[in-house]
Short mmCIF file of C-alpha atoms in Angstrom, two decimals:
data_model
loop_
_atom_site.label_atom_id
_atom_site.label_comp_id
_atom_site.label_asym_id
_atom_site.label_seq_id
_atom_site.Cartn_x
_atom_site.Cartn_y
_atom_site.Cartn_z
CA UNK J 1 1.31 -4.19 -19.03
CA UNK J 2 3.88 -1.46 -19.58
CA UNK J 3 1.55 0.94 -17.73
CA UNK J 4 1.44 -1.33 -14.68
CA UNK J 5 5.24 -1.66 -14.57
CA UNK J 6 5.50 2.13 -14.74
CA UNK J 7 3.06 2.46 -11.85
CA UNK J 8 4.93 -0.20 -9.84
CA UNK J 9 8.23 1.68 -10.24
CA UNK J 10 6.59 4.99 -9.30
CA UNK J 11 4.89 3.46 -6.24
CA UNK J 12 8.18 1.84 -5.19
CA UNK J 13 10.04 5.18 -5.30
CA UNK J 14 7.23 6.93 -3.42
CA UNK J 15 7.11 4.35 -0.60
CA UNK J 16 10.91 4.12 -0.43
CA UNK J 17 11.01 7.88 0.12
CA UNK J 18 8.33 7.60 2.82
CA UNK J 19 10.33 5.09 4.85
CA UNK J 20 13.86 6.56 4.59
CA UNK J 21 12.90 9.54 6.71
CA UNK J 22 12.49 7.84 10.11
CA UNK J 23 16.21 7.10 10.44
CA UNK J 24 17.21 10.51 9.04
CA UNK J 25 15.28 12.61 11.56
CA UNK J 26 17.93 12.58 14.35
CA UNK J 27 20.52 13.79 11.76
CA UNK J 28 18.11 16.48 10.54
CA UNK J 29 17.48 17.66 14.10
CA UNK J 30 21.25 18.16 14.54
CA UNK J 31 21.87 19.73 11.12
CA UNK J 32 18.95 22.14 11.27
CA UNK J 33 19.20 22.75 15.01
CA UNK J 34 15.60 21.82 15.75
CA UNK J 35 14.13 19.91 18.75
CA UNK J 36 13.00 16.28 18.18
CA UNK J 37 9.27 17.08 18.50
CA UNK J 38 9.63 19.51 15.59
CA UNK J 39 11.70 17.02 13.54
CA UNK J 40 8.97 14.41 14.06
CA UNK J 41 6.71 16.64 11.95
CA UNK J 42 8.63 15.61 8.82
CA UNK J 43 7.00 12.19 9.23
CA UNK J 44 3.72 13.32 10.84
CA UNK J 45 2.99 15.96 8.18
CA UNK J 46 3.69 13.35 5.48
CA UNK J 47 1.21 10.89 7.02
CA UNK J 48 -1.34 13.67 7.54
CA UNK J 49 -1.17 14.77 3.91
CA UNK J 50 -1.58 11.14 2.79
CA UNK J 51 -4.62 10.75 5.09
CA UNK J 52 -6.16 13.85 3.48
CA UNK J 53 -5.27 13.00 -0.15
CA UNK J 54 -6.09 9.26 -0.31
CA UNK J 55 -9.87 9.56 0.39
CA UNK J 56 -10.17 11.94 -2.60
CA UNK J 57 -8.48 9.53 -5.05
CA UNK J 58 -11.67 7.54 -5.72
CA UNK J 59 -13.20 10.73 -7.08
CA UNK J 60 -10.03 11.89 -8.90
CA UNK J 61 -9.64 8.57 -10.74
CA UNK J 62 -13.21 8.83 -12.02
CA UNK J 63 -13.05 12.49 -12.95
CA UNK J 64 -9.62 12.58 -14.67
CA UNK J 65 -7.82 10.19 -17.02
CA UNK J 66 -5.19 7.74 -15.75
CA UNK J 67 -2.56 9.68 -17.64
CA UNK J 68 -3.56 13.04 -16.11
CA UNK J 69 -3.63 11.60 -12.59
CA UNK J 70 -0.26 9.84 -13.00
CA UNK J 71 1.49 12.92 -14.42
CA UNK J 72 0.01 15.15 -11.69
CA UNK J 73 1.07 12.71 -8.95
CA UNK J 74 4.64 12.26 -10.24
CA UNK J 75 5.05 16.00 -10.91
CA UNK J 76 3.95 16.79 -7.35
CA UNK J 77 6.29 14.11 -5.99
CA UNK J 78 9.26 15.31 -8.09
CA UNK J 79 8.75 19.01 -7.21
CA UNK J 80 8.43 18.12 -3.52
CA UNK J 81 11.66 16.08 -3.70
CA UNK J 82 13.49 18.94 -5.39
CA UNK J 83 12.29 21.45 -2.76
CA UNK J 84 13.40 19.06 0.02
CA UNK J 85 16.80 18.59 -1.65
CA UNK J 86 17.62 22.32 -1.77
CA UNK J 87 15.72 23.32 1.41
CA UNK J 88 17.68 25.95 3.37
CA UNK J 89 15.81 25.23 6.62
CA UNK J 90 13.10 23.26 8.38
CA UNK J 91 10.05 25.17 7.07
CA UNK J 92 10.96 24.73 3.38
CA UNK J 93 11.90 21.07 3.96
CA UNK J 94 8.50 20.49 5.60
CA UNK J 95 6.75 22.13 2.62
CA UNK J 96 8.72 19.82 0.28
CA UNK J 97 7.61 16.77 2.29
CA UNK J 98 3.95 17.82 2.11
CA UNK J 99 4.12 18.30 -1.69
CA UNK J 100 5.84 14.88 -1.99
CA UNK J 101 3.11 13.26 0.13
CA UNK J 102 0.41 14.71 -2.14
CA UNK J 103 1.88 12.70 -5.02
CA UNK J 104 2.53 9.59 -2.90
CA UNK J 105 -1.06 9.45 -1.65
CA UNK J 106 -2.42 9.16 -5.20
CA UNK J 107 0.07 6.48 -6.32
CA UNK J 108 -1.14 3.33 -4.50
CA UNK J 109 -4.89 3.71 -5.25
CA UNK J 110 -4.01 4.53 -8.88
CA UNK J 111 -1.89 1.36 -9.12
CA UNK J 112 -4.56 -0.89 -7.57
CA UNK J 113 -7.45 0.57 -9.58
CA UNK J 114 -5.46 0.18 -12.80
CA UNK J 115 -4.68 -3.48 -12.03
CA UNK J 116 -8.35 -4.18 -11.28
CA UNK J 117 -9.39 -2.57 -14.58
CA UNK J 118 -6.70 -4.09 -16.82
CA UNK J 119 -5.86 -7.55 -15.45
CA UNK J 120 -8.42 -10.37 -15.93
CA UNK J 121 -9.67 -11.89 -12.64
CA UNK J 122 -7.83 -15.20 -13.10
CA UNK J 123 -4.39 -13.58 -12.99
CA UNK J 124 -5.04 -10.69 -10.60
CA UNK J 125 -3.38 -12.48 -7.70
CA UNK J 126 -0.05 -12.51 -9.57
CA UNK J 127 -0.22 -8.75 -10.23
CA UNK J 128 -1.35 -7.96 -6.69
CA UNK J 129 1.61 -10.08 -5.54
CA UNK J 130 3.85 -7.56 -7.31
CA UNK J 131 2.07 -4.77 -5.46
CA UNK J 132 2.85 -6.71 -2.26
CA UNK J 133 6.49 -6.81 -3.36
CA UNK J 134 6.54 -3.00 -3.70
CA UNK J 135 4.73 -2.42 -0.40
CA UNK J 136 7.11 -4.66 1.55
CA UNK J 137 10.45 -4.32 -0.22
CA UNK J 138 10.52 -0.51 -0.22
CA UNK J 139 10.07 -0.18 3.58
CA UNK J 140 12.72 -2.89 4.04
CA UNK J 141 15.35 -1.22 1.88
CA UNK J 142 14.40 2.32 3.01
CA UNK J 143 15.80 2.38 6.56
CA UNK J 144 18.87 0.26 5.68
CA UNK J 145 19.67 2.45 2.67
CA UNK J 146 19.11 5.60 4.73
CA UNK J 147 21.38 4.27 7.50
CA UNK J 148 24.20 3.54 5.03
CA UNK J 149 23.81 6.91 3.21
CA UNK J 150 23.74 8.89 6.47
CA UNK J 151 26.92 7.18 7.70
CA UNK J 152 28.78 8.45 4.61
CA UNK J 153 26.95 11.61 3.49
CA UNK J 154 24.33 14.05 4.77
CA UNK J 155 20.53 13.85 4.60
CA UNK J 156 20.28 15.78 1.31
CA UNK J 157 21.76 12.78 -0.51
CA UNK J 158 18.59 10.79 0.31
CA UNK J 159 16.55 13.23 -1.79
CA UNK J 160 19.30 13.37 -4.43
CA UNK J 161 18.98 9.58 -4.91
CA UNK J 162 15.17 9.68 -5.20
CA UNK J 163 14.89 12.74 -7.48
CA UNK J 164 16.41 11.35 -10.74
CA UNK J 165 14.38 8.13 -10.46
CA UNK J 166 11.20 10.17 -9.95
CA UNK J 167 11.99 12.38 -12.97
CA UNK J 168 12.71 9.34 -15.18
CA UNK J 169 9.41 7.74 -14.09
CA UNK J 170 7.62 11.01 -14.88
CA UNK J 171 9.24 11.26 -18.33
CA UNK J 172 8.41 7.61 -19.13
CA UNK J 173 4.84 8.17 -17.94
CA UNK J 174 4.47 11.25 -20.14
CA UNK J 175 5.60 9.16 -23.11
CA UNK J 176 3.90 5.79 -22.51
CA UNK J 177 0.99 6.26 -20.11
CA UNK J 178 -2.31 5.38 -21.75
CA UNK J 179 -5.79 6.16 -20.50
CA UNK J 180 -7.77 3.31 -19.00
CA UNK J 181 -11.50 3.37 -18.29
CA UNK J 182 -13.96 6.18 -18.93
CA UNK J 183 -14.03 9.47 -17.05
CA UNK J 184 -17.21 11.03 -15.65
CA UNK J 185 -18.07 14.68 -15.16
CA UNK J 186 -18.88 14.27 -11.47
CA UNK J 187 -18.98 17.69 -9.76
CA UNK J 188 -16.47 18.11 -6.97
CA UNK J 189 -18.03 18.54 -3.52
CA UNK J 190 -15.83 21.02 -1.66
CA UNK J 191 -17.56 20.41 1.68
CA UNK J 192 -16.74 16.69 1.44
CA UNK J 193 -13.05 17.49 0.89
CA UNK J 194 -13.00 19.81 3.92
CA UNK J 195 -14.82 17.24 6.09
CA UNK J 196 -12.51 14.48 4.86
CA UNK J 197 -9.42 16.58 5.68
CA UNK J 198 -10.66 17.36 9.20
CA UNK J 199 -12.00 13.83 9.73
CA UNK J 200 -9.16 11.57 8.53
CA UNK J 201 -6.53 14.24 9.16
CA UNK J 202 -7.82 14.90 12.67
CA UNK J 203 -7.85 11.21 13.59
CA UNK J 204 -4.34 10.54 12.20
CA UNK J 205 -2.95 13.73 13.80
CA UNK J 206 -4.63 12.96 17.12
CA UNK J 207 -3.17 9.45 17.13
CA UNK J 208 0.29 10.74 16.17
CA UNK J 209 0.24 13.04 19.22
CA UNK J 210 0.17 9.93 21.40
CA UNK J 211 2.90 8.16 19.42
CA UNK J 212 6.59 9.00 19.82
CA UNK J 213 8.00 11.21 22.53
CA UNK J 214 5.02 13.54 22.77
CA UNK J 215 5.97 16.74 24.61
CA UNK J 216 3.81 18.00 27.48
CA UNK J 217 0.39 19.02 26.23
CA UNK J 218 0.58 16.40 23.47
CA UNK J 219 -2.13 14.28 25.09
CA UNK J 220 -4.59 17.22 25.34
CA UNK J 221 -4.00 18.23 21.70
CA UNK J 222 -4.36 14.56 20.73
CA UNK J 223 -7.71 14.14 22.50
CA UNK J 224 -9.09 17.39 21.05
CA UNK J 225 -8.09 16.45 17.49
CA UNK J 226 -9.51 12.95 17.88
CA UNK J 227 -12.85 14.44 18.97
CA UNK J 228 -12.85 16.99 16.12
CA UNK J 229 -11.80 14.20 13.72
CA UNK J 230 -14.56 11.86 14.91
CA UNK J 231 -17.27 14.53 14.54
CA UNK J 232 -16.01 15.57 11.08
CA UNK J 233 -15.89 11.89 10.04
CA UNK J 234 -19.47 11.31 11.16
CA UNK J 235 -20.67 14.33 9.12
CA UNK J 236 -18.47 13.23 6.19
CA UNK J 237 -20.05 9.74 6.19
CA UNK J 238 -23.57 11.24 6.36
CA UNK J 239 -22.76 13.58 3.45
CA UNK J 240 -21.39 10.71 1.31
CA UNK J 241 -24.52 8.64 1.95
CA UNK J 242 -26.64 11.55 0.69
CA UNK J 243 -24.43 12.31 -2.34
CA UNK J 244 -23.98 8.71 -3.51
CA UNK J 245 -27.71 8.51 -4.28
CA UNK J 246 -26.92 10.70 -7.29
CA UNK J 247 -23.41 9.23 -7.83
CA UNK J 248 -21.69 12.44 -6.66
CA UNK J 249 -19.95 11.14 -3.52
CA UNK J 250 -16.27 11.99 -2.97
CA UNK J 251 -15.81 8.52 -1.44
CA UNK J 252 -18.63 6.14 -2.44
CA UNK J 253 -19.45 4.11 0.68
CA UNK J 254 -21.54 1.60 -1.27
CA UNK J 255 -18.32 -0.45 -1.45
CA UNK J 256 -19.14 -1.55 2.12
CA UNK J 257 -22.35 -3.22 0.95
CA UNK J 258 -20.11 -6.10 -0.13
CA UNK J 259 -19.61 -8.24 2.97
CA UNK J 260 -16.47 -9.82 1.50
CA UNK J 261 -14.93 -6.40 0.85
CA UNK J 262 -15.81 -5.19 4.36
CA UNK J 263 -14.32 -8.21 6.16
CA UNK J 264 -11.23 -8.02 3.92
CA UNK J 265 -10.73 -4.35 4.77
CA UNK J 266 -11.14 -4.99 8.53
CA UNK J 267 -8.50 -7.76 8.43
CA UNK J 268 -6.25 -5.48 6.36
CA UNK J 269 -6.66 -2.68 8.92
CA UNK J 270 -5.73 -4.97 11.82
CA UNK J 271 -2.65 -6.28 9.96
CA UNK J 272 -1.63 -2.69 9.10
CA UNK J 273 -1.99 -1.77 12.78
CA UNK J 274 0.23 -4.72 13.80
CA UNK J 275 2.75 -4.13 11.02
CA UNK J 276 3.32 -0.39 11.38
CA UNK J 277 3.16 -0.52 15.18
CA UNK J 278 5.77 -3.28 15.27
CA UNK J 279 8.03 -1.67 12.66
CA UNK J 280 8.16 1.53 14.74
CA UNK J 281 8.40 -0.09 18.18
CA UNK J 282 10.89 -2.81 17.30
CA UNK J 283 13.83 -0.50 16.45
CA UNK J 284 13.22 1.39 19.73
CA UNK J 285 13.28 -1.87 21.65
CA UNK J 286 16.38 -3.10 19.77
CA UNK J 287 18.28 0.14 20.42
CA UNK J 288 17.10 1.07 23.93
CA UNK J 289 16.62 -2.35 25.51
CA UNK J 290 18.71 -4.84 23.51
CA UNK J 291 21.53 -2.27 23.08
CA UNK J 292 22.03 -2.59 19.31
CA UNK J 293 22.88 0.38 17.06
CA UNK J 294 20.70 1.70 14.22
CA UNK J 295 22.51 -0.28 11.52
CA UNK J 296 22.29 -3.58 13.46
CA UNK J 297 18.56 -3.09 14.09
CA UNK J 298 18.09 -2.40 10.38
CA UNK J 299 19.82 -5.71 9.63
CA UNK J 300 17.49 -7.62 11.97
CA UNK J 301 14.49 -6.26 10.05
CA UNK J 302 16.06 -6.83 6.64
CA UNK J 303 15.83 -10.62 5.97
CA UNK J 304 12.12 -10.79 6.78
CA UNK J 305 11.28 -7.76 4.67
CA UNK J 306 13.30 -8.93 1.67
CA UNK J 307 11.69 -12.38 1.92
CA UNK J 308 8.26 -10.73 2.18
CA UNK J 309 8.93 -8.81 -1.02
CA UNK J 310 10.23 -11.82 -2.93
CA UNK J 311 7.31 -14.00 -1.81
CA UNK J 312 4.68 -11.50 -3.05
CA UNK J 313 4.45 -12.81 -6.65
CA UNK J 314 4.64 -16.46 -5.43
CA UNK J 315 1.71 -15.84 -3.05
CA UNK J 316 -0.14 -14.25 -5.97
CA UNK J 317 0.21 -17.45 -8.01
CA UNK J 318 -0.99 -19.58 -5.09
CA UNK J 319 -3.99 -17.25 -4.66
CA UNK J 320 -4.89 -17.52 -8.36
CA UNK J 321 -4.72 -21.32 -8.13
CA UNK J 322 -6.02 -22.09 -4.65
CA UNK J 323 -8.06 -19.09 -3.46
CA UNK J 324 -7.96 -17.11 -0.25
CA UNK J 325 -8.01 -19.37 2.80
CA UNK J 326 -4.96 -21.46 1.87
CA UNK J 327 -2.86 -18.32 2.42
CA UNK J 328 -4.83 -16.02 4.70
CA UNK J 329 -5.60 -18.40 7.59
CA UNK J 330 -1.97 -19.55 8.18
CA UNK J 331 -0.72 -16.03 7.35
CA UNK J 332 -2.71 -14.29 10.08
CA UNK J 333 -1.82 -17.07 12.58
CA UNK J 334 1.91 -16.52 11.87
CA UNK J 335 1.62 -12.76 12.47
CA UNK J 336 -0.24 -13.36 15.71
CA UNK J 337 2.19 -16.04 16.94
CA UNK J 338 5.22 -13.83 16.30
CA UNK J 339 3.60 -10.93 18.19
CA UNK J 340 2.94 -13.24 21.16
CA UNK J 341 6.63 -14.24 21.02
CA UNK J 342 7.63 -10.56 21.08
CA UNK J 343 5.56 -10.12 24.24
CA UNK J 344 8.10 -12.39 26.02
CA UNK J 345 11.30 -10.54 25.02
CA UNK J 346 13.66 -8.83 27.44
CA UNK J 347 17.06 -7.20 27.56
CA UNK J 348 18.75 -10.61 27.25
CA UNK J 349 16.82 -12.02 24.28
CA UNK J 350 19.37 -13.11 21.66
CA UNK J 351 19.32 -11.22 18.34
CA UNK J 352 18.83 -14.24 16.07
CA UNK J 353 15.55 -15.18 17.79
CA UNK J 354 14.29 -11.67 17.06
CA UNK J 355 15.40 -12.03 13.45
CA UNK J 356 13.49 -15.34 13.15
CA UNK J 357 10.37 -13.81 14.75
CA UNK J 358 10.52 -10.80 12.41
CA UNK J 359 10.91 -13.16 9.43
CA UNK J 360 7.83 -15.15 10.57
CA UNK J 361 5.79 -11.93 10.79
CA UNK J 362 6.99 -10.85 7.34
CA UNK J 363 6.10 -14.18 5.70
CA UNK J 364 2.69 -14.07 7.44
CA UNK J 365 2.07 -10.59 6.07
CA UNK J 366 3.14 -11.66 2.57
CA UNK J 367 0.65 -14.56 2.75
CA UNK J 368 -2.10 -12.17 3.89
CA UNK J 369 -1.73 -8.99 1.81
CA UNK J 370 -2.01 -10.48 -1.69
CA UNK J 371 -5.27 -12.42 -1.08
CA UNK J 372 -6.72 -9.47 0.86
CA UNK J 373 -6.08 -6.93 -1.93
CA UNK J 374 -7.33 -9.28 -4.64
CA UNK J 375 -10.36 -10.71 -2.83
CA UNK J 376 -11.62 -7.44 -1.34
CA UNK J 377 -11.38 -5.30 -4.51
CA UNK J 378 -12.48 -8.24 -6.69
CA UNK J 379 -15.79 -8.34 -4.77
CA UNK J 380 -16.77 -4.90 -6.10
CA UNK J 381 -18.47 -3.85 -9.33
CA UNK J 382 -16.09 -2.28 -11.84
CA UNK J 383 -17.35 1.30 -11.37
CA UNK J 384 -16.56 1.08 -7.62
CA UNK J 385 -12.93 -0.09 -7.99
CA UNK J 386 -11.46 3.39 -7.56
CA UNK J 387 -13.58 4.10 -4.46
CA UNK J 388 -12.84 0.64 -3.05
CA UNK J 389 -9.11 1.12 -3.40
CA UNK J 390 -9.33 4.66 -1.91
CA UNK J 391 -11.25 3.35 1.13
CA UNK J 392 -8.84 0.41 1.55
CA UNK J 393 -5.75 2.64 1.44
CA UNK J 394 -7.34 5.22 3.77
CA UNK J 395 -8.16 2.58 6.38
CA UNK J 396 -4.62 1.20 6.06
CA UNK J 397 -3.18 4.69 6.80
CA UNK J 398 -5.47 5.34 9.76
CA UNK J 399 -4.93 1.84 11.22
CA UNK J 400 -1.16 2.20 10.75
CA UNK J 401 -1.19 5.51 12.64
CA UNK J 402 -3.32 3.92 15.37
CA UNK J 403 -0.88 0.99 15.67
CA UNK J 404 2.12 3.29 15.97
CA UNK J 405 0.35 5.45 18.58
CA UNK J 406 -1.01 2.58 20.64
CA UNK J 407 2.21 0.55 20.86
CA UNK J 408 4.50 3.56 21.31
CA UNK J 409 2.37 5.16 24.04
CA UNK J 410 2.22 1.90 25.99
CA UNK J 411 5.98 1.41 25.66
CA UNK J 412 6.87 5.03 26.54
CA UNK J 413 4.55 5.21 29.57
CA UNK J 414 6.01 2.08 31.17
CA UNK J 415 9.57 3.07 30.20
CA UNK J 416 9.28 6.55 31.79
CA UNK J 417 7.62 5.18 34.92
CA UNK J 418 10.52 2.73 35.33
CA UNK J 419 13.15 5.41 34.71
CA UNK J 420 11.57 7.62 37.39
CA UNK J 421 11.98 4.73 39.81
CA UNK J 422 15.69 4.82 39.00
CA UNK J 423 15.88 1.81 36.64
CA UNK J 424 18.19 1.90 33.60
CA UNK J 425 16.57 2.45 30.17
CA UNK J 426 17.17 -1.20 29.21
CA UNK J 427 15.54 -2.61 32.35
CA UNK J 428 12.69 -0.07 32.33
CA UNK J 429 12.01 -0.48 28.61
CA UNK J 430 11.74 -4.29 28.55
CA UNK J 431 8.34 -4.55 30.34
CA UNK J 432 7.09 -1.62 28.21
CA UNK J 433 8.00 -3.43 25.00
CA UNK J 434 6.48 -6.70 26.27
CA UNK J 435 3.17 -5.05 27.21
CA UNK J 436 2.96 -3.12 23.91
CA UNK J 437 3.59 -6.26 21.85
CA UNK J 438 1.06 -8.19 23.95
CA UNK J 439 -1.63 -5.60 23.13
CA UNK J 440 -0.71 -5.92 19.43
CA UNK J 441 -0.89 -9.72 19.72
CA UNK J 442 -4.39 -9.69 21.24
CA UNK J 443 -5.66 -7.29 18.57
CA UNK J 444 -4.19 -9.55 15.86
CA UNK J 445 -6.44 -12.40 17.08
CA UNK J 446 -9.40 -10.55 15.48
CA UNK J 447 -7.69 -10.94 12.09
CA UNK J 448 -7.14 -14.66 12.79
CA UNK J 449 -10.83 -15.07 13.68
CA UNK J 450 -12.09 -13.22 10.58
CA UNK J 451 -9.65 -14.66 8.03
CA UNK J 452 -11.65 -17.85 7.20
CA UNK J 453 -14.58 -15.62 6.13
CA UNK J 454 -12.72 -13.79 3.35
CA UNK J 455 -13.64 -15.58 0.13
CA UNK J 456 -12.29 -15.45 -3.37
CA UNK J 457 -14.93 -13.53 -5.36
CA UNK J 458 -17.38 -15.62 -7.36
CA UNK J 459 -16.63 -13.88 -10.68
CA UNK J 460 -13.13 -15.36 -10.54
CA UNK J 461 -14.55 -18.84 -10.14
CA UNK J 462 -17.13 -18.30 -12.90
CA UNK J 463 -14.48 -17.06 -15.28
CA UNK J 464 -12.28 -20.06 -14.50
CA UNK J 465 -15.20 -22.39 -15.16
CA UNK J 466 -15.79 -20.75 -18.56
CA UNK J 467 -12.13 -20.86 -19.52
CA UNK J 468 -11.85 -24.53 -18.53
CA UNK J 469 -9.43 -24.10 -15.60
#
């Protein structure tokens, strides 16, 4: 259990660091004297590195011991944080972010695979609930913490806060981390890594070119990288199908033979798309249309996110006792309903209604994530856990990037068209926000439709029958 707590702390720090950056970028642009499209790379490069690293984790977790992987991930994260802290300029800071992301990308799959290997099926929901707490609480605290720190100090303090925690986690891991599961001597397939980097990286990069304030030429670069990414992905998938016959795949796609896993991952992808898209678009709407400042918009997001974190373990207990549908069906409906509400907002919508809507989304996500993690990974055979968690986290990254791109592009296009007609930003942005949220709401209906089909894996029920539950 000590190992899991260590991993939870490490994952929390890594995700916290990932989400503090969004608010800091305008300050960085000023301090380093760089244009916004260059500053945006501090987030884009981070996401790109994650998209390249995560698909390889299934292989890494089989080839190396838990202890080796943890120490490598936390060392990479700590060194990256240190480089970012002392960076004299943009290039070194960007390098620090990439090294940090290399460690972050390994952390979540390592945490999930460890839980699946160590925790008996009947109490997995509770542990996955704690994972939900980390995934939701860190992004909630991140922007608010960053806002407060940046008001008082400069951006380096953000890295100065993260660094000692990362070093302590690394030291504790070096002392207490034990090895779980057996390692294999699977040969590493370099071509698969290259294809994976171009495939997942190309798709995430292409999508990020459409998100945000893409400069001229962004759309062309985006389309080209999406095409390159799609071709590389197709070849990557073909190569994995060939290699997995001899158990040498970098990412074993046999996980998708489980229908329950596949449906769970699709629902997870759609929720990730809605969640990340909304979390990026909402602050823009709150600041540009509703006229709030960065700190106020952070506060509107805060109650829902804190509640989502606190509910994680509770939802885990309900899942262990009642199974999947009790949580997942109402959870996905709540997310969808809140997105439909957002599609009606305007420049005069009162702040407390937005806070309620954001809280409804957060509770819906808390009800959905725990059963999805537990039910999808629980449907796999033990030797596929690491690949299952790598595939799940990869799809979450790609879907998140797609959500951000889709909602932001829709919003920006309508906003700029309105501004060219001479409307104020607030009046021009309102229909953009409404349309973007409406698209998100319609996509979320797929998750609502699929949610009744995600079942609690049979081995859980068998084990409960044997233990007299």
